PDB file of C-alpha atoms and ligand atoms in Angstrom:
ATOM      1  CA  MET A   1      97.348 121.240 107.911  1.00 65.00           C
ATOM      2  CA  THR A   2     100.886 120.613 105.691  1.00 69.00           C
ATOM      3  CA  GLN A   3     102.212 119.203 108.462  1.00 83.00           C
ATOM      4  CA  TYR A   4      99.539 116.063 108.646  1.00 92.00           C
ATOM      5  CA  LYS A   5      99.799 113.008 107.033  1.00 92.00           C
ATOM      6  CA  PRO A   6      97.334 112.163 104.034  1.00 92.00           C
ATOM      7  CA  GLY A   7      95.298 110.443 106.458  1.00 93.00           C
ATOM      8  CA  THR A   8      94.009 113.298 108.285  1.00 93.00           C
ATOM      9  CA  LYS A   9      94.045 115.639 105.470  1.00 94.00           C
ATOM     10  CA  ALA A  10      91.691 113.525 103.278  1.00 93.00           C
ATOM     11  CA  LEU A  11      89.134 113.753 106.374  1.00 92.00           C
ATOM     12  CA  TRP A  12      89.621 117.619 107.673  1.00 91.00           C
ATOM     13  CA  SER A  13      91.489 119.680 105.491  1.00 93.00           C
ATOM     14  CA  GLY A  14      89.533 122.365 103.985  1.00 93.00           C
ATOM     15  CA  GLU A  15      86.633 122.096 106.035  1.00 92.00           C
ATOM     16  CA  GLN A  16      86.973 123.931 109.489  1.00 90.00           C
ATOM     17  CA  GLU A  17      86.353 127.503 107.658  1.00 89.00           C
ATOM     18  CA  GLN A  18      83.122 126.736 106.071  1.00 91.00           C
ATOM     19  CA  LEU A  19      81.584 125.305 109.673  1.00 92.00           C
ATOM     20  CA  ARG A  20      78.639 126.698 110.844  1.00 89.00           C
ATOM     21  CA  TYR A  21      76.336 126.688 114.261  1.00 92.00           C
ATOM     22  CA  GLY A  22      78.713 124.140 115.809  1.00 93.00           C
ATOM     23  CA  ALA A  23      77.942 121.601 112.998  1.00 94.00           C
ATOM     24  CA  THR A  24      81.472 118.814 112.048  1.00 93.00           C
ATOM     25  CA  GLN A  25      80.332 118.969 108.647  1.00 94.00           C
ATOM     26  CA  VAL A  26      80.259 121.318 105.472  1.00 96.00           C
ATOM     27  CA  PRO A  27      76.760 122.297 104.808  1.00 97.00           C
ATOM     28  CA  VAL A  28      75.845 122.213 101.123  1.00 97.00           C
ATOM     29  CA  VAL A  29      75.579 125.677 100.116  1.00 97.00           C
ATOM     30  CA  HIS A  30      72.846 126.225  97.253  1.00 98.00           C
ATOM     31  CA  SER A  31      72.331 129.704  97.093  1.00 98.00           C
ATOM     32  CA  VAL A  32      73.611 131.208  93.638  1.00 98.00           C
ATOM     33  CA  SER A  33      73.219 135.004  95.193  1.00 97.00           C
ATOM     34  CA  TYR A  34      74.427 136.256  98.354  1.00 96.00           C
ATOM     35  CA  GLY A  35      73.494 139.246 100.192  1.00 96.00           C
ATOM     36  CA  TYR A  36      75.448 141.953 101.475  1.00 96.00           C
ATOM     37  CA  GLU A  37      75.125 145.143 104.263  1.00 96.00           C
ATOM     38  CA  ASP A  38      75.474 147.720 101.489  1.00 97.00           C
ATOM     39  CA  MET A  39      77.381 148.432  98.314  1.00 96.00           C
ATOM     40  CA  ASP A  40      80.903 148.966 100.185  1.00 97.00           C
ATOM     41  CA  GLU A  41      80.627 145.310 101.494  1.00 97.00           C
ATOM     42  CA  TRP A  42      79.590 144.593  97.900  1.00 96.00           C
ATOM     43  CA  HIS A  43      82.401 146.229  96.261  1.00 97.00           C
ATOM     44  CA  GLU A  44      85.147 144.499  98.819  1.00 96.00           C
ATOM     45  CA  ILE A  45      84.160 141.432  98.089  1.00 95.00           C
ATOM     46  CA  ALA A  46      84.164 142.030  94.218  1.00 93.00           C
ATOM     47  CA  THR A  47      87.273 143.051  93.988  1.00 93.00           C
ATOM     48  CA  GLY A  48      88.944 140.683  96.065  1.00 90.00           C
ATOM     49  CA  GLN A  49      89.427 142.903  99.595  1.00 95.00           C
ATOM     50  CA  ARG A  50      87.325 140.855 101.403  1.00 94.00           C
ATOM     51  CA  GLU A  51      86.557 137.103 101.798  1.00 93.00           C
ATOM     52  CA  GLY A  52      82.786 136.431 100.538  1.00 95.00           C
ATOM     53  CA  HIS A  53      81.033 134.955  97.299  1.00 96.00           C
ATOM     54  CA  ILE A  54      79.373 137.007  94.543  1.00 96.00           C
ATOM     55  CA  TYR A  55      77.973 134.169  92.543  1.00 97.00           C
ATOM     56  CA  GLY A  56      77.783 130.745  91.923  1.00 98.00           C
ATOM     57  CA  ARG A  57      79.531 130.311  88.529  1.00 98.00           C
ATOM     58  CA  ASN A  58      82.638 132.131  90.029  1.00 97.00           C
ATOM     59  CA  THR A  59      82.622 130.705  93.945  1.00 97.00           C
ATOM     60  CA  ASN A  60      80.438 128.771  96.522  1.00 98.00           C
ATOM     61  CA  PRO A  61      81.501 127.650 100.240  1.00 97.00           C
ATOM     62  CA  THR A  62      81.021 124.126  99.863  1.00 98.00           C
ATOM     63  CA  THR A  63      83.091 123.900  96.237  1.00 98.00           C
ATOM     64  CA  GLN A  64      85.468 125.974  98.257  1.00 98.00           C
ATOM     65  CA  ALA A  65      85.945 123.644 100.873  1.00 98.00           C
ATOM     66  CA  PHE A  66      86.643 120.487  98.144  1.00 98.00           C
ATOM     67  CA  GLU A  67      89.632 122.819  96.623  1.00 98.00           C
ATOM     68  CA  ASP A  68      91.460 123.324  99.758  1.00 97.00           C
ATOM     69  CA  LYS A  69      90.995 119.799 100.742  1.00 98.00           C
ATOM     70  CA  VAL A  70      92.881 118.943  97.409  1.00 98.00           C
ATOM     71  CA  LYS A  71      94.714 121.925  97.380  1.00 98.00           C
ATOM     72  CA  GLU A  72      96.268 120.324 101.570  1.00 97.00           C
ATOM     73  CA  LEU A  73      96.358 116.688  99.730  1.00 97.00           C
ATOM     74  CA  GLU A  74      98.636 117.597  96.681  1.00 98.00           C
ATOM     75  CA  GLY A  75     101.013 120.425  98.545  1.00 97.00           C
ATOM     76  CA  ALA A  76     100.177 123.259  96.437  1.00 98.00           C
ATOM     77  CA  GLU A  77      99.784 126.923  96.748  1.00 98.00           C
ATOM     78  CA  ALA A  78      96.494 127.233  95.397  1.00 98.00           C
ATOM     79  CA  ALA A  79      93.293 124.708  93.495  1.00 98.00           C
ATOM     80  CA  THR A  80      90.473 125.477  91.475  1.00 98.00           C
ATOM     81  CA  SER A  81      87.485 123.119  90.373  1.00 98.00           C
ATOM     82  CA  PHE A  82      85.730 122.015  87.478  1.00 98.00           C
ATOM     83  CA  SER A  83      82.384 120.158  86.769  1.00 98.00           C
ATOM     84  CA  THR A  84      84.172 117.228  85.223  1.00 98.00           C
ATOM     85  CA  GLY A  85      87.474 116.017  84.624  1.00 98.00           C
ATOM     86  CA  MET A  86      87.626 116.764  80.974  1.00 98.00           C
ATOM     87  CA  ALA A  87      86.689 120.126  81.925  1.00 98.00           C
ATOM     88  CA  ALA A  88      89.647 120.942  84.380  1.00 98.00           C
ATOM     89  CA  ILE A  89      91.879 119.539  81.239  1.00 98.00           C
ATOM     90  CA  SER A  90      90.117 121.832  78.353  1.00 98.00           C
ATOM     91  CA  ASN A  91      89.791 124.958  80.767  1.00 98.00           C
ATOM     92  CA  THR A  92      93.850 124.593  81.753  1.00 98.00           C
ATOM     93  CA  LEU A  93      95.063 123.919  77.951  1.00 98.00           C
ATOM     94  CA  ASN A  94      92.762 126.488  76.962  1.00 98.00           C
ATOM     95  CA  THR A  95      93.934 128.914  79.431  1.00 98.00           C
ATOM     96  CA  PHE A  96      97.707 128.832  78.208  1.00 98.00           C
ATOM     97  CA  LEU A  97      97.752 127.745  74.510  1.00 98.00           C
ATOM     98  CA  ARG A  98      97.652 130.252  71.485  1.00 97.00           C
ATOM     99  CA  PRO A  99      97.590 129.684  67.491  1.00 98.00           C
ATOM    100  CA  GLY A 100     100.779 128.475  66.819  1.00 98.00           C
ATOM    101  CA  ASP A 101     101.885 127.238  70.205  1.00 98.00           C
ATOM    102  CA  ARG A 102     103.261 123.910  70.071  1.00 98.00           C
ATOM    103  CA  VAL A 103     102.374 121.144  72.630  1.00 98.00           C
ATOM    104  CA  VAL A 104     104.197 117.714  73.886  1.00 98.00           C
ATOM    105  CA  THR A 105     102.265 114.942  74.613  1.00 98.00           C
ATOM    106  CA  ILE A 106     102.290 110.623  74.955  1.00 98.00           C
ATOM    107  CA  LYS A 107     100.392 108.603  72.958  1.00 98.00           C
ATOM    108  CA  ASP A 108      98.700 107.330  76.344  1.00 98.00           C
ATOM    109  CA  THR A 109      96.636 110.176  77.396  1.00 98.00           C
ATOM    110  CA  TYR A 110      93.176 109.485  78.572  1.00 98.00           C
ATOM    111  CA  GLY A 111      90.730 108.949  75.453  1.00 98.00           C
ATOM    112  CA  GLY A 112      88.631 112.246  75.818  1.00 98.00           C
ATOM    113  CA  THR A 113      92.293 114.596  76.504  1.00 98.00           C
ATOM    114  CA  ASN A 114      93.254 112.437  72.899  1.00 98.00           C
ATOM    115  CA  LYS A 115      90.255 113.710  71.422  1.00 98.00           C
ATOM    116  CA  ILE A 116      91.230 117.353  72.497  1.00 98.00           C
ATOM    117  CA  PHE A 117      94.728 116.897  70.762  1.00 98.00           C
ATOM    118  CA  THR A 118      93.823 115.079  67.468  1.00 98.00           C
ATOM    119  CA  GLU A 119      90.290 116.752  67.100  1.00 97.00           C
ATOM    120  CA  PHE A 120      89.827 120.020  68.824  1.00 98.00           C
ATOM    121  CA  LEU A 121      93.380 122.096  69.521  1.00 98.00           C
ATOM    122  CA  PRO A 122      94.426 121.476  65.663  1.00 97.00           C
ATOM    123  CA  LYS A 123      91.121 123.607  64.889  1.00 97.00           C
ATOM    124  CA  SER A 124      92.646 126.519  66.908  1.00 96.00           C
ATOM    125  CA  GLY A 125      96.190 126.045  65.481  1.00 98.00           C
ATOM    126  CA  VAL A 126      98.079 124.422  67.884  1.00 98.00           C
ATOM    127  CA  ASP A 127     100.123 121.668  66.970  1.00 98.00           C
ATOM    128  CA  VAL A 128     100.482 118.652  69.158  1.00 98.00           C
ATOM    129  CA  VAL A 129     102.773 115.937  68.956  1.00 98.00           C
ATOM    130  CA  PHE A 130     102.690 112.290  70.699  1.00 98.00           C
ATOM    131  CA  CYS A 131     105.698 110.574  71.743  1.00 98.00           C
ATOM    132  CA  GLU A 132     105.879 106.596  72.589  1.00 98.00           C
ATOM    133  CA  THR A 133     104.871 107.248  76.304  1.00 98.00           C
ATOM    134  CA  ASP A 134     107.370 105.193  77.781  1.00 94.00           C
ATOM    135  CA  ASN A 135     110.296 106.738  75.217  1.00 97.00           C
ATOM    136  CA  HIS A 136     112.036 109.323  77.328  1.00 97.00           C
ATOM    137  CA  GLU A 137     114.491 109.969  75.060  1.00 98.00           C
ATOM    138  CA  GLU A 138     111.708 110.391  72.155  1.00 98.00           C
ATOM    139  CA  ILE A 139     109.730 112.772  74.928  1.00 98.00           C
ATOM    140  CA  GLU A 140     113.060 114.613  75.698  1.00 98.00           C
ATOM    141  CA  ARG A 141     113.952 115.201  71.688  1.00 98.00           C
ATOM    142  CA  GLU A 142     110.440 116.358  70.971  1.00 98.00           C
ATOM    143  CA  ILE A 143     110.515 118.834  74.040  1.00 98.00           C
ATOM    144  CA  VAL A 144     113.853 120.422  72.512  1.00 97.00           C
ATOM    145  CA  ASN A 145     112.279 120.918  68.946  1.00 95.00           C
ATOM    146  CA  GLY A 146     110.427 123.517  71.043  1.00 92.00           C
ATOM    147  CA  CYS A 147     106.872 123.365  72.957  1.00 96.00           C
ATOM    148  CA  GLN A 148     105.008 126.004  75.238  1.00 98.00           C
ATOM    149  CA  VAL A 149     103.304 123.346  76.625  1.00 98.00           C
ATOM    150  CA  LEU A 150     104.465 119.611  78.285  1.00 98.00           C
ATOM    151  CA  TYR A 151     101.445 117.487  78.664  1.00 98.00           C
ATOM    152  CA  LEU A 152     101.946 114.028  80.681  1.00 98.00           C
ATOM    153  CA  GLU A 153      99.499 111.772  82.734  1.00 98.00           C
ATOM    154  CA  SER A 154     101.150 109.303  84.915  1.00 98.00           C
ATOM    155  CA  PRO A 155      99.932 106.089  85.274  1.00 98.00           C
ATOM    156  CA  THR A 156      97.965 106.309  82.482  1.00 98.00           C
ATOM    157  CA  ASN A 157      94.922 105.394  82.023  1.00 97.00           C
ATOM    158  CA  PRO A 158      93.868 102.416  80.857  1.00 96.00           C
ATOM    159  CA  THR A 159      97.380 101.123  79.971  1.00 96.00           C
ATOM    160  CA  LEU A 160      99.247 101.751  83.115  1.00 95.00           C
ATOM    161  CA  LYS A 161     102.043 103.056  81.975  1.00 97.00           C
ATOM    162  CA  ILE A 162     104.538 105.066  84.405  1.00 97.00           C
ATOM    163  CA  ILE A 163     107.002 108.215  83.351  1.00 98.00           C
ATOM    164  CA  ASP A 164     109.673 109.145  85.074  1.00 98.00           C
ATOM    165  CA  ILE A 165     108.161 112.505  85.905  1.00 98.00           C
ATOM    166  CA  GLU A 166     110.687 114.680  87.434  1.00 98.00           C
ATOM    167  CA  ARG A 167     113.145 113.902  84.339  1.00 98.00           C
ATOM    168  CA  VAL A 168     110.963 115.212  81.675  1.00 98.00           C
ATOM    169  CA  ALA A 169     109.410 118.104  83.580  1.00 98.00           C
ATOM    170  CA  LYS A 170     113.289 119.081  83.613  1.00 98.00           C
ATOM    171  CA  ALA A 171     113.838 118.842  80.251  1.00 98.00           C
ATOM    172  CA  GLY A 172     110.125 120.845  79.748  1.00 98.00           C
ATOM    173  CA  HIS A 173     111.542 123.397  82.267  1.00 98.00           C
ATOM    174  CA  ASP A 174     114.854 123.568  80.054  1.00 97.00           C
ATOM    175  CA  VAL A 175     113.008 125.263  77.136  1.00 98.00           C
ATOM    176  CA  GLY A 176     110.304 127.159  79.666  1.00 98.00           C
ATOM    177  CA  ALA A 177     107.400 124.910  78.795  1.00 98.00           C
ATOM    178  CA  LEU A 178     104.296 124.656  81.506  1.00 98.00           C
ATOM    179  CA  VAL A 179     104.610 121.021  82.455  1.00 98.00           C
ATOM    180  CA  ILE A 180     101.036 119.835  82.859  1.00 98.00           C
ATOM    181  CA  ILE A 181     100.475 116.238  84.410  1.00 98.00           C
ATOM    182  CA  ASP A 182      96.981 114.381  84.925  1.00 98.00           C
ATOM    183  CA  GLY A 183      97.746 113.145  88.488  1.00 98.00           C
ATOM    184  CA  THR A 184      94.011 111.017  88.313  1.00 98.00           C
ATOM    185  CA  PHE A 185      95.411 107.412  88.367  1.00 97.00           C
ATOM    186  CA  ALA A 186      97.789 107.540  91.274  1.00 97.00           C
ATOM    187  CA  SER A 187      95.452 109.895  93.397  1.00 98.00           C
ATOM    188  CA  PRO A 188      97.822 112.529  95.997  1.00 98.00           C
ATOM    189  CA  VAL A 189      98.005 109.385  98.230  1.00 97.00           C
ATOM    190  CA  ASN A 190     100.426 107.493  95.817  1.00 97.00           C
ATOM    191  CA  GLN A 191     101.944 110.536  94.186  1.00 97.00           C
ATOM    192  CA  ASN A 192     102.310 114.181  94.583  1.00 98.00           C
ATOM    193  CA  PRO A 193     103.602 115.687  91.044  1.00 98.00           C
ATOM    194  CA  LEU A 194     104.498 119.150  92.217  1.00 98.00           C
ATOM    195  CA  GLU A 195     106.908 117.799  94.151  1.00 98.00           C
ATOM    196  CA  LEU A 196     108.395 116.187  91.136  1.00 98.00           C
ATOM    197  CA  GLY A 197     108.593 119.554  89.698  1.00 97.00           C
ATOM    198  CA  VAL A 198     105.420 119.844  87.413  1.00 98.00           C
ATOM    199  CA  ASP A 199     103.742 123.310  87.419  1.00 98.00           C
ATOM    200  CA  LEU A 200     100.088 122.000  87.625  1.00 98.00           C
ATOM    201  CA  VAL A 201      98.698 118.714  88.498  1.00 98.00           C
ATOM    202  CA  LEU A 202      94.938 117.998  87.590  1.00 98.00           C
ATOM    203  CA  HIS A 203      92.718 115.035  88.501  1.00 98.00           C
ATOM    204  CA  SER A 204      89.392 113.612  87.231  1.00 98.00           C
ATOM    205  CA  ALA A 205      87.733 113.824  90.620  1.00 98.00           C
ATOM    206  CA  THR A 206      85.511 111.373  89.915  1.00 98.00           C
ATOM    207  CA  LYS A 207      87.658 108.423  89.746  1.00 98.00           C
ATOM    208  CA  TYR A 208      89.761 108.189  93.223  1.00 98.00           C
ATOM    209  CA  LEU A 209      89.006 111.392  95.163  1.00 98.00           C
ATOM    210  CA  GLY A 210      84.863 110.445  95.248  1.00 98.00           C
ATOM    211  CA  GLY A 211      85.293 107.408  94.835  1.00 98.00           C
ATOM    212  CA  HIS A 212      81.685 105.726  94.837  1.00 98.00           C
ATOM    213  CA  SER A 213      80.691 106.451  90.943  1.00 98.00           C
ATOM    214  CA  ASP A 214      78.189 109.485  91.901  1.00 98.00           C
ATOM    215  CA  ALA A 215      79.589 112.791  91.341  1.00 98.00           C
ATOM    216  CA  LEU A 216      81.323 114.087  88.720  1.00 98.00           C
ATOM    217  CA  GLY A 217      84.162 116.664  89.045  1.00 98.00           C
ATOM    218  CA  GLY A 218      87.988 118.256  88.404  1.00 98.00           C
ATOM    219  CA  VAL A 219      90.387 119.634  89.744  1.00 98.00           C
ATOM    220  CA  VAL A 220      93.892 121.590  89.269  1.00 98.00           C
ATOM    221  CA  CYS A 221      96.160 122.426  91.745  1.00 98.00           C
ATOM    222  CA  GLY A 222      99.709 124.377  91.231  1.00 98.00           C
ATOM    223  CA  PRO A 223     101.094 127.830  92.412  1.00 98.00           C
ATOM    224  CA  GLU A 224      98.914 130.661  92.953  1.00 98.00           C
ATOM    225  CA  SER A 225      99.907 133.071  89.874  1.00 98.00           C
ATOM    226  CA  LEU A 226      98.602 129.856  87.535  1.00 98.00           C
ATOM    227  CA  ILE A 227      95.606 128.891  89.040  1.00 98.00           C
ATOM    228  CA  GLU A 228      94.630 132.383  89.087  1.00 97.00           C
ATOM    229  CA  GLN A 229      94.644 132.313  85.232  1.00 98.00           C
ATOM    230  CA  VAL A 230      93.059 128.700  84.940  1.00 98.00           C
ATOM    231  CA  TYR A 231      89.805 130.061  87.737  1.00 98.00           C
ATOM    232  CA  HIS A 232      89.292 132.937  85.324  1.00 98.00           C
ATOM    233  CA  TYR A 233      89.169 131.078  82.297  1.00 98.00           C
ATOM    234  CA  ARG A 234      86.942 128.413  83.857  1.00 98.00           C
ATOM    235  CA  GLU A 235      84.189 131.163  86.200  1.00 97.00           C
ATOM    236  CA  ILE A 236      83.728 132.718  82.601  1.00 98.00           C
ATOM    237  CA  ASN A 237      83.638 129.915  80.726  1.00 98.00           C
ATOM    238  CA  GLY A 238      81.341 127.995  83.530  1.00 98.00           C
ATOM    239  CA  ALA A 239      82.372 124.815  83.756  1.00 98.00           C
ATOM    240  CA  THR A 240      81.873 124.901  87.506  1.00 98.00           C
ATOM    241  CA  LEU A 241      81.569 122.411  89.883  1.00 98.00           C
ATOM    242  CA  SER A 242      77.995 122.001  91.431  1.00 98.00           C
ATOM    243  CA  PRO A 243      77.631 122.287  95.453  1.00 98.00           C
ATOM    244  CA  MET A 244      75.885 118.884  95.902  1.00 98.00           C
ATOM    245  CA  ALA A 245      78.801 117.239  93.923  1.00 98.00           C
ATOM    246  CA  SER A 246      81.312 118.951  95.631  1.00 98.00           C
ATOM    247  CA  TYR A 247      79.794 117.533  98.928  1.00 98.00           C
ATOM    248  CA  LEU A 248      79.715 114.115  97.884  1.00 98.00           C
ATOM    249  CA  LEU A 249      83.423 114.481  96.771  1.00 98.00           C
ATOM    250  CA  LEU A 250      84.370 115.715  99.954  1.00 98.00           C
ATOM    251  CA  ARG A 251      82.299 113.471 101.783  1.00 97.00           C
ATOM    252  CA  GLY A 252      83.942 110.644  99.135  1.00 98.00           C
ATOM    253  CA  MET A 253      87.341 111.918 100.143  1.00 98.00           C
ATOM    254  CA  LYS A 254      86.903 111.064 103.892  1.00 97.00           C
ATOM    255  CA  THR A 255      87.905 107.288 103.473  1.00 97.00           C
ATOM    256  CA  LEU A 256      90.681 108.315 100.332  1.00 98.00           C
ATOM    257  CA  HIS A 257      93.734 107.438 102.081  1.00 97.00           C
ATOM    258  CA  LEU A 258      91.911 104.290 102.777  1.00 97.00           C
ATOM    259  CA  ARG A 259      90.292 102.684 100.058  1.00 98.00           C
ATOM    260  CA  VAL A 260      93.725 103.550  98.131  1.00 98.00           C
ATOM    261  CA  LYS A 261      95.645 101.650 100.842  1.00 97.00           C
ATOM    262  CA  GLN A 262      93.148  98.611 100.308  1.00 98.00           C
ATOM    263  CA  GLN A 263      93.443  99.225  96.341  1.00 97.00           C
ATOM    264  CA  ASN A 264      97.481  99.061  96.563  1.00 97.00           C
ATOM    265  CA  GLU A 265      97.469  96.112  98.273  1.00 98.00           C
ATOM    266  CA  ASN A 266      95.010  94.046  96.172  1.00 98.00           C
ATOM    267  CA  ALA A 267      96.766  95.785  93.249  1.00 96.00           C
ATOM    268  CA  MET A 268     100.097  94.103  94.368  1.00 97.00           C
ATOM    269  CA  LYS A 269      98.510  90.399  95.349  1.00 97.00           C
ATOM    270  CA  VAL A 270      96.958  90.129  91.827  1.00 96.00           C
ATOM    271  CA  ALA A 271     100.469  91.413  90.268  1.00 94.00           C
ATOM    272  CA  GLN A 272     102.367  89.013  92.316  1.00 95.00           C
ATOM    273  CA  TYR A 273      99.860  86.460  91.188  1.00 95.00           C
ATOM    274  CA  LEU A 274     100.369  87.269  87.794  1.00 95.00           C
ATOM    275  CA  LYS A 275     104.157  87.255  87.700  1.00 94.00           C
ATOM    276  CA  THR A 276     104.153  83.439  88.789  1.00 95.00           C
ATOM    277  CA  ASN A 277     101.514  82.487  86.066  1.00 93.00           C
ATOM    278  CA  GLU A 278     103.463  80.513  83.205  1.00 92.00           C
ATOM    279  CA  TRP A 279     100.852  81.896  80.867  1.00 93.00           C
ATOM    280  CA  VAL A 280     101.406  85.364  81.864  1.00 92.00           C
ATOM    281  CA  GLU A 281     104.211  87.776  80.328  1.00 86.00           C
TER     282      GLU A 281
HETATM  283  C1  LIG B   1      88.149 109.773  84.089  1.00 58.98           C
HETATM  284  C2  LIG B   1      89.346 110.434  83.161  1.00 58.98           C
HETATM  285  C3  LIG B   1      89.589 111.544  83.135  1.00 58.98           C
HETATM  286  C4  LIG B   1      87.946 112.579  82.131  1.00 58.98           C
HETATM  287  O1  LIG B   1      87.832 112.903  83.943  1.00 58.98           O
HETATM  288  P1  LIG B   1      85.878 113.063  83.927  1.00 58.98           P
HETATM  289  O2  LIG B   1      85.440 113.238  85.084  1.00 58.98           O
HETATM  290  O3  LIG B   1      85.346 112.020  83.414  1.00 58.98           O
HETATM  291  O4  LIG B   1      85.446 114.233  82.630  1.00 58.98           O
HETATM  292  C5  LIG B   1      90.988 112.425  82.809  1.00 58.98           C
HETATM  293  N1  LIG B   1      91.605 111.608  83.062  1.00 58.98           N
HETATM  294  C6  LIG B   1      91.563 110.291  83.235  1.00 58.98           C
HETATM  295  C7  LIG B   1      93.429 109.893  83.708  1.00 58.98           C
HETATM  296  C8  LIG B   1      90.910 109.882  83.585  1.00 58.98           C
HETATM  297  O5  LIG B   1      90.242 108.955  84.145  1.00 58.98           O
END
């Protein structure tokens, strides 16, 4: 569905393949295990030669529809999902970082992300350097000092700072770094970071994607070769998105484009009012 606009993708992408009995909505498949005609069928599915599911921690039809929908909205080759946004962030970082690696990031990342960088990664021997979020020269200088991962967030939650993604992603690639961005606060309707050169874009689906504060979830999108590795980390370590949460996120996303459009309009009105207010800088 790559040719369609975000509204159509938010409504229908990823769903067709999971529909049964002429239903127009994706079913919530709670089954953890699956049945097969014979051992050959099981073996073909288990080894990826045939489409299908083996066990709920690995894959699930409802969850697959959610992943496919976000994948289409981000214009990505592949996507994999997580129980929360924080699981998306920690699993993605843990997939690629090794002791001795160096991460360049910004001071304004989401609170939980900041804790990963200050509390947990140093314990695994990963060095993290924090740059002033809007100081692009400083970010570029630290990248040149060496980094395996450049971790960005734009706009930042809650300080709403903006990074020139294309500029710093290029600097990251010049030193061979993997460039990851948390795009939660823009949503795929306002920003598609893969088009700006980043390798992986992740979201807390709990926020704009779900939109109703009734489901936690996370997702990461990018090229198949990278997503495969993150998926493998997650399927083994177990931060799997539940089928019910997948359904609620799918349902929430049907109005993603409408909600974001209205939120943009409202935010612009507030910004224009504040701009004319003499008490506000
Ligand atoms: C909320 C949020 C997260 C964490 O997501 P959870 O689903 O709460 O784990 C990560 N990044 C940003 C920008 C967020 O707003």
